[in-house]
CSV table of C-alpha atoms and ligand atoms in Angstrom, one decimal:
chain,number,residue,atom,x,y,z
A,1,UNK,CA,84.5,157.0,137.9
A,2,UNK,CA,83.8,160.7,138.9
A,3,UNK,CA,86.5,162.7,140.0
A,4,UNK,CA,86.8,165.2,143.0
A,5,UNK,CA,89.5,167.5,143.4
A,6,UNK,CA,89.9,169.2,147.1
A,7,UNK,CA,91.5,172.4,147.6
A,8,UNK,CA,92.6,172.3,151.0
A,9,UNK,CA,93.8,175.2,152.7
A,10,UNK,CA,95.1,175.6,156.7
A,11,UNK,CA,91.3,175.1,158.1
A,12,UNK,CA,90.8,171.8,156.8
A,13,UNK,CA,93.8,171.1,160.3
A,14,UNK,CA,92.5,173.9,162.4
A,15,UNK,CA,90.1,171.1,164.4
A,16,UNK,CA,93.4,168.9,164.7
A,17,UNK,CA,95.2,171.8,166.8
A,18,UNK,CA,97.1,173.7,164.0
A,19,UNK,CA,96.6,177.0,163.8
A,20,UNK,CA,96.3,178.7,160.7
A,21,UNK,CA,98.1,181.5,158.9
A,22,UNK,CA,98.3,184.5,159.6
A,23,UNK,CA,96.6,186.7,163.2
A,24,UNK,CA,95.7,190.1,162.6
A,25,UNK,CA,99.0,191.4,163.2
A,26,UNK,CA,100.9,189.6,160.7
A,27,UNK,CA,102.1,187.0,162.7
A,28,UNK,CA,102.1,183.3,161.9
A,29,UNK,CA,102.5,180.6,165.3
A,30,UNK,CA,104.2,184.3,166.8
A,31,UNK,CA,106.6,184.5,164.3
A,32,UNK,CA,106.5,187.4,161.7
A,33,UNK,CA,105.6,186.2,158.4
A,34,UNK,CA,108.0,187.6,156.6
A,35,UNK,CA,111.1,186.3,158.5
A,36,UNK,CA,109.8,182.6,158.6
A,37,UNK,CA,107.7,182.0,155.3
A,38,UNK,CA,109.3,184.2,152.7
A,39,UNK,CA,112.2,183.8,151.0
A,40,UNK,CA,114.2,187.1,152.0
A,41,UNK,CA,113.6,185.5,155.1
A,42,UNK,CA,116.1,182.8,155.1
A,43,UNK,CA,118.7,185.0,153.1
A,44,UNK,CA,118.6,187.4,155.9
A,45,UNK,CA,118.8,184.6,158.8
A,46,UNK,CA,118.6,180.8,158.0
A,47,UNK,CA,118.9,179.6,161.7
A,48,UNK,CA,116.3,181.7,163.0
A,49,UNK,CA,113.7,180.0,159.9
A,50,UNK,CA,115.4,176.5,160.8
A,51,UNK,CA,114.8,176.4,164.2
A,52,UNK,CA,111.2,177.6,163.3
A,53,UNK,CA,110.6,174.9,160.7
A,54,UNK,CA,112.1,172.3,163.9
A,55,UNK,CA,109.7,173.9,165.9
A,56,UNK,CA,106.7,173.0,163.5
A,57,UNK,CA,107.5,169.5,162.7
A,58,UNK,CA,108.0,168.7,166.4
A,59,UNK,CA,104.5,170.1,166.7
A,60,UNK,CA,103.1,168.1,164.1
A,61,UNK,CA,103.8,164.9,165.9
A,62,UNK,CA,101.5,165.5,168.8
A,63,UNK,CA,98.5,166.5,166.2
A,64,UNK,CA,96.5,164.0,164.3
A,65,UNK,CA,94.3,163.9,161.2
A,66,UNK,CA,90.4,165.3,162.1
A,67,UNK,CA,87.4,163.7,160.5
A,68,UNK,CA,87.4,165.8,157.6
A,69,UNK,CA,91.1,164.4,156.7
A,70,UNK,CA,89.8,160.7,157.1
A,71,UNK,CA,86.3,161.5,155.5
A,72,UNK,CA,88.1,163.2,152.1
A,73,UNK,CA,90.5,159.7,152.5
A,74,UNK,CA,87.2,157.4,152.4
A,75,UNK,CA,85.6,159.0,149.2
A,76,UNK,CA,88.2,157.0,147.6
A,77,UNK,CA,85.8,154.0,147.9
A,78,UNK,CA,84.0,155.2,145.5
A,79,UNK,CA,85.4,158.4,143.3
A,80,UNK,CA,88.7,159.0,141.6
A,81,UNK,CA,90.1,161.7,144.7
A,82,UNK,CA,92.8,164.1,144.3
A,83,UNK,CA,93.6,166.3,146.9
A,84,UNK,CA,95.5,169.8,146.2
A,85,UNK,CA,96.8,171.3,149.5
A,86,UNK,CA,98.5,174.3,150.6
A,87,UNK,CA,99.2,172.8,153.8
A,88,UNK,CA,102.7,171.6,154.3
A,89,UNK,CA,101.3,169.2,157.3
A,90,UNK,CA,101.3,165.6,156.3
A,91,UNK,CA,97.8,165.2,157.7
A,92,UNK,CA,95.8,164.1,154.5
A,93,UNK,CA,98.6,161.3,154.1
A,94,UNK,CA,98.2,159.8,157.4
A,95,UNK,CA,94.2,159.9,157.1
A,96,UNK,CA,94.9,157.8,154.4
A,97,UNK,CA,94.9,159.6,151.2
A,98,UNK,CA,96.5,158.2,148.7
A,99,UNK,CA,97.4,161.4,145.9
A,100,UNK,CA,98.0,164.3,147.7
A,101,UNK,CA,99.6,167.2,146.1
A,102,UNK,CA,101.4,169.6,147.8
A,103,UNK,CA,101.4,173.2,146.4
A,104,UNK,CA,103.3,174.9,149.3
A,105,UNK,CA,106.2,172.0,150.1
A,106,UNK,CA,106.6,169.5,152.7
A,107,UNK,CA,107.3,169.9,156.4
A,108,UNK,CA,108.8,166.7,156.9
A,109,UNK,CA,111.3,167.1,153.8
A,110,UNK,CA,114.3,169.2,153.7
A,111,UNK,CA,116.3,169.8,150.3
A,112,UNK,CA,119.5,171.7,149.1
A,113,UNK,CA,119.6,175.7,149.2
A,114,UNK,CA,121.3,175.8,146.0
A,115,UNK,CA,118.7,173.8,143.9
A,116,UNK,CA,115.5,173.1,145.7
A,117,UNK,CA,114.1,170.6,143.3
A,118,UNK,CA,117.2,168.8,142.8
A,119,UNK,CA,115.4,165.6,144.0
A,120,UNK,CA,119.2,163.4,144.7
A,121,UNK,CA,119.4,166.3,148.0
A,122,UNK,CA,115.7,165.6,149.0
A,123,UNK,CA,115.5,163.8,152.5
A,124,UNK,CA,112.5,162.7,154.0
A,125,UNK,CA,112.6,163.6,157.8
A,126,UNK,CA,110.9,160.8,160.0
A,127,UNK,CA,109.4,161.1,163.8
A,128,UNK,CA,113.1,160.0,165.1
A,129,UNK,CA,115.3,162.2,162.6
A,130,UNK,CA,112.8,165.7,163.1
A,131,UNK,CA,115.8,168.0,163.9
A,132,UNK,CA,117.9,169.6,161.3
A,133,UNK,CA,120.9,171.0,163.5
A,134,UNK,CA,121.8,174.9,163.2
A,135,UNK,CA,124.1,174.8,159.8
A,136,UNK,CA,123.5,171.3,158.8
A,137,UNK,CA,125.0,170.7,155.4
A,138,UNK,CA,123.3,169.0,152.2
A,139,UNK,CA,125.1,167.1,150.4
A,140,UNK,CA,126.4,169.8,147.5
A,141,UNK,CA,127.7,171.9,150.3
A,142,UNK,CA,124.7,174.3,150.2
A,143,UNK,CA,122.6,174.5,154.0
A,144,UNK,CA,120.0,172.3,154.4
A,145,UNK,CA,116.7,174.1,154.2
A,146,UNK,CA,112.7,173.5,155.0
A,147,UNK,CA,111.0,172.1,151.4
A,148,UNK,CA,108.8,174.9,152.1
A,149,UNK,CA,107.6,177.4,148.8
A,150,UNK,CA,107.9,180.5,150.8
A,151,UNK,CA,106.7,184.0,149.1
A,152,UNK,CA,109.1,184.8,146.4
A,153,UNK,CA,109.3,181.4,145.2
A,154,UNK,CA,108.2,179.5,142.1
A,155,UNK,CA,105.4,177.3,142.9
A,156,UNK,CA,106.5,174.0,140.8
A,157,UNK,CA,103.3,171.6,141.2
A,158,UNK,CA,101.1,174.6,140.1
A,159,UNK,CA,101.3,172.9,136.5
A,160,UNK,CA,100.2,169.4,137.9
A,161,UNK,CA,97.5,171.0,139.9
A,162,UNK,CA,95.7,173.1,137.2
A,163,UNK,CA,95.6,169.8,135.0
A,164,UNK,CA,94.1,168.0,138.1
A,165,UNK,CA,91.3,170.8,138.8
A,166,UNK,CA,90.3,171.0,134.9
A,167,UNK,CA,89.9,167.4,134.8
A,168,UNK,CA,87.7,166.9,138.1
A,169,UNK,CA,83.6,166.6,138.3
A,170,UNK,CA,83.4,168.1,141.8
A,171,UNK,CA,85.6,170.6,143.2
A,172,UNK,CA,85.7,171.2,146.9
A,173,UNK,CA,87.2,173.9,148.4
A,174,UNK,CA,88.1,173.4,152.1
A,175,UNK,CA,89.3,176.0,154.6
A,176,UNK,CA,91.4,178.1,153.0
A,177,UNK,CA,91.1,182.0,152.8
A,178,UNK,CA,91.3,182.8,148.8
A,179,UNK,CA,94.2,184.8,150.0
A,180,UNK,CA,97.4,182.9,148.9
A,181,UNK,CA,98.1,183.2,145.4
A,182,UNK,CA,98.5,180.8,142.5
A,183,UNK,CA,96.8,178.7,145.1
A,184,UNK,CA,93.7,180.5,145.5
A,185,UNK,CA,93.2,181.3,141.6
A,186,UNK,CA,92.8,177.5,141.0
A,187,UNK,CA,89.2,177.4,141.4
A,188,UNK,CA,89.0,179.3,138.2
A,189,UNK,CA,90.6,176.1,136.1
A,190,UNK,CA,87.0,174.1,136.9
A,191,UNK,CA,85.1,173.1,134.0
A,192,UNK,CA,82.4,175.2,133.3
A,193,UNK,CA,80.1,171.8,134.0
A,194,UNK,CA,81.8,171.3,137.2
A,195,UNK,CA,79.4,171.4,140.5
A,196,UNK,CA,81.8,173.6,143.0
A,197,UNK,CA,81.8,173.5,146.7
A,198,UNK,CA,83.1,175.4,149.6
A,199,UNK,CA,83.1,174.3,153.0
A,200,UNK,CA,84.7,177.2,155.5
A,201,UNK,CA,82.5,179.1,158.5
A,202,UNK,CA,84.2,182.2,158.0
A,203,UNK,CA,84.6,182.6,154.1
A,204,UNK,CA,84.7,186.3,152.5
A,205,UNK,CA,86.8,186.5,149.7
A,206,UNK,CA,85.8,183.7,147.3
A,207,UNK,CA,84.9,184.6,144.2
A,208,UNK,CA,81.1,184.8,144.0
A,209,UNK,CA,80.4,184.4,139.9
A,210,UNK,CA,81.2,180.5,139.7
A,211,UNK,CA,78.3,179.3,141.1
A,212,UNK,CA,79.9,177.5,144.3
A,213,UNK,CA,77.9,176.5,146.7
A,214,UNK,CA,78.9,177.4,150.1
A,215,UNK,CA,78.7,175.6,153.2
A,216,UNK,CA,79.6,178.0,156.0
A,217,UNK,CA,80.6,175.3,158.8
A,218,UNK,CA,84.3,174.1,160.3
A,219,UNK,CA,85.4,171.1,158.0
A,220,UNK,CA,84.2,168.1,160.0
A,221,UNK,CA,81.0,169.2,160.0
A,222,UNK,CA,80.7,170.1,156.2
A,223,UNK,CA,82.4,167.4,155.1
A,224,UNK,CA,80.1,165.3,156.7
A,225,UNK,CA,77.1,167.1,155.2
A,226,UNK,CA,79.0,167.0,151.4
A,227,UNK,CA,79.2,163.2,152.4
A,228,UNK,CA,75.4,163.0,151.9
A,229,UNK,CA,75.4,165.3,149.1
A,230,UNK,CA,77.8,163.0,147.3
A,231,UNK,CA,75.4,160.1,148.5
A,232,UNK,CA,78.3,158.3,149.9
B,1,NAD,P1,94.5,180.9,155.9
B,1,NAD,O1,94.9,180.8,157.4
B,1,NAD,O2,94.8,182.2,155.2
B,1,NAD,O3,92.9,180.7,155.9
B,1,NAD,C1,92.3,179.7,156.7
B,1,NAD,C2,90.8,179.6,156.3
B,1,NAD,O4,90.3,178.5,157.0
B,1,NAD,C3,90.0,180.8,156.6
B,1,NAD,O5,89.1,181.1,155.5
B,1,NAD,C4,89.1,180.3,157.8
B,1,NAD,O6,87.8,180.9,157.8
B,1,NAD,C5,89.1,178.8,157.5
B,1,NAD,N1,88.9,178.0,158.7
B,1,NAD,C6,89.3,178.3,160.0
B,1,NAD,N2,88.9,177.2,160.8
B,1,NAD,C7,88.3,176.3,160.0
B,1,NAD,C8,87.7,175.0,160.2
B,1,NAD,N3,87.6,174.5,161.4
B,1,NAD,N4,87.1,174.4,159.1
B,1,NAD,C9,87.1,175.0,157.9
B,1,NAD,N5,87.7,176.2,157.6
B,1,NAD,C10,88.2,176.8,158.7
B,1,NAD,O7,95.0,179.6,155.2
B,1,NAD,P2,95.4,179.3,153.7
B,1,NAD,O8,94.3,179.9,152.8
B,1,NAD,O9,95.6,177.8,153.7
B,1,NAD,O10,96.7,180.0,153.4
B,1,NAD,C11,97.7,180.0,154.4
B,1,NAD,C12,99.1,179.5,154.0
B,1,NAD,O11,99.8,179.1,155.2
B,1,NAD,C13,99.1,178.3,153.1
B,1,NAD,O12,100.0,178.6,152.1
B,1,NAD,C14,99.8,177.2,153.9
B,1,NAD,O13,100.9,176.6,153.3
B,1,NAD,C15,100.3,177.8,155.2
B,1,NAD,N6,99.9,177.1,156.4
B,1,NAD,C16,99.8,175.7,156.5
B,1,NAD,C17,99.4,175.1,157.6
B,1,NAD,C18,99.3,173.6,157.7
B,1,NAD,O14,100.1,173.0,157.0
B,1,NAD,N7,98.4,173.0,158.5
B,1,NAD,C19,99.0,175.9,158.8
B,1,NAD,C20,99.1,177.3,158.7
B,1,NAD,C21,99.6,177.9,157.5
């Protein structure tokens, strides 16, 4: 069975109503970037970066997977899928997805401050249990914090995800700016024989020696034309 690997970035939920990273002025959802998504962040003020990470996940219940989630879900019919996402949004899941791996972290998970892989403090958060009170404890006595991979932090699937690209057929790229790294070096792991696409309206800084071919439209749309290039 042939394999496809996506690389999903914010865009591939920007037709579902989230927005994506950062505006011009360095603000992400009108929050400064580097008080709510790096890790100096939460040293400096952990309730300020909880009650933004509450603020997201109640969000995320009103929004629903797009076409493009459900139509990367469907390829599953009929190629060996993996999708590689920096989005912490649990959008490919609900589409239906079934191995989805999440570079940046989980919105719906919070874990122990003192050891954020420690996998005995991971809890899943569900639509009734969303709120993680102002200096809620985990259980080694350490706050509870987002399972978010903010800047400054080890990126632990990166491993996972390299062997995943260098094993796939078809890589897809899908909205994401080539601005994040590891993330957006991962298109570089492809096999040499490996047909690349990109589907994003507003790409400019993907690397232009691979040979990827480019569909400049918003993912519903160019999802639905790699459908027929697939011949799905
Ligand atoms: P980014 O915001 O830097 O780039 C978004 C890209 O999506 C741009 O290239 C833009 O042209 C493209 N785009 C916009 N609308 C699109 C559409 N309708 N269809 C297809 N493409 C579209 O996002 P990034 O590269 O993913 O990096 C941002 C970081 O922010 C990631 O690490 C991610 O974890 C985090 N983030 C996640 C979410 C989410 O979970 N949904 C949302 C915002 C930010």
């Amino acid at each position: 069975m042939k394999k496809i690997v996506f690389l999903t970035g914010a865009g591939v939920s920007a037709e579902s109503g989230i927005k994506t990273f950062r505006s011009d002025d360095g603000l992400w959802e009108n929050h400064p970037v580097e008080k709510v998504a790096d890790i100096c962040g939460w040293y400096e003020n952990p309730l300020y970066v909880n009650q933004f990470y509450n603020m997201l996940r109640s969000q995320l219940q009103t929004k629903q997977p797009n076409l493009a989630h459900r139509l990367i879900a469907q390829l599953e019919e009929k190629f060996d899928v993996v999708v590689v996402t920096q989005n912490v949004d649990n959008l490919h899941e609900r589409a239906g997805s079934s191995s989805v791996i999440h570079l940046h972290g989980e919105l719906m998970k919070v874990c122990s401050s003192k050891d954020k892989e420690d996998v005995l403090q991971h809890r899943e958060l569900t639509e009734n249990d969303l709120i993680v009170k102002d200096g809620e404890l985990s259980a080694d006595g350490s706050l509870l914090r987002p399972y978010i991979v903010w800047f400054g932090e080890p990126v632990p699937m990166l491993d996972k995800a390299i062997e995943e690209v260098s094993s796939a057929d078809v890589v897809v790229v899908v909205g994401t700016s080539f601005k994040v790294y590891p993330a957006a070096g991962l298109i570089h792991y492809a096999r040499k024989d490996a047909q690349l696409f990109c589907i994003d309206p507003n790409q400019t800084s993907a690397p232009t020696s691979l040979g990827i071919t480019f569909i400049k439209k918003k993912a519903t749309e160019g999802m639905q034309e790699l459908m027929k290039l697939m011949k799905f």
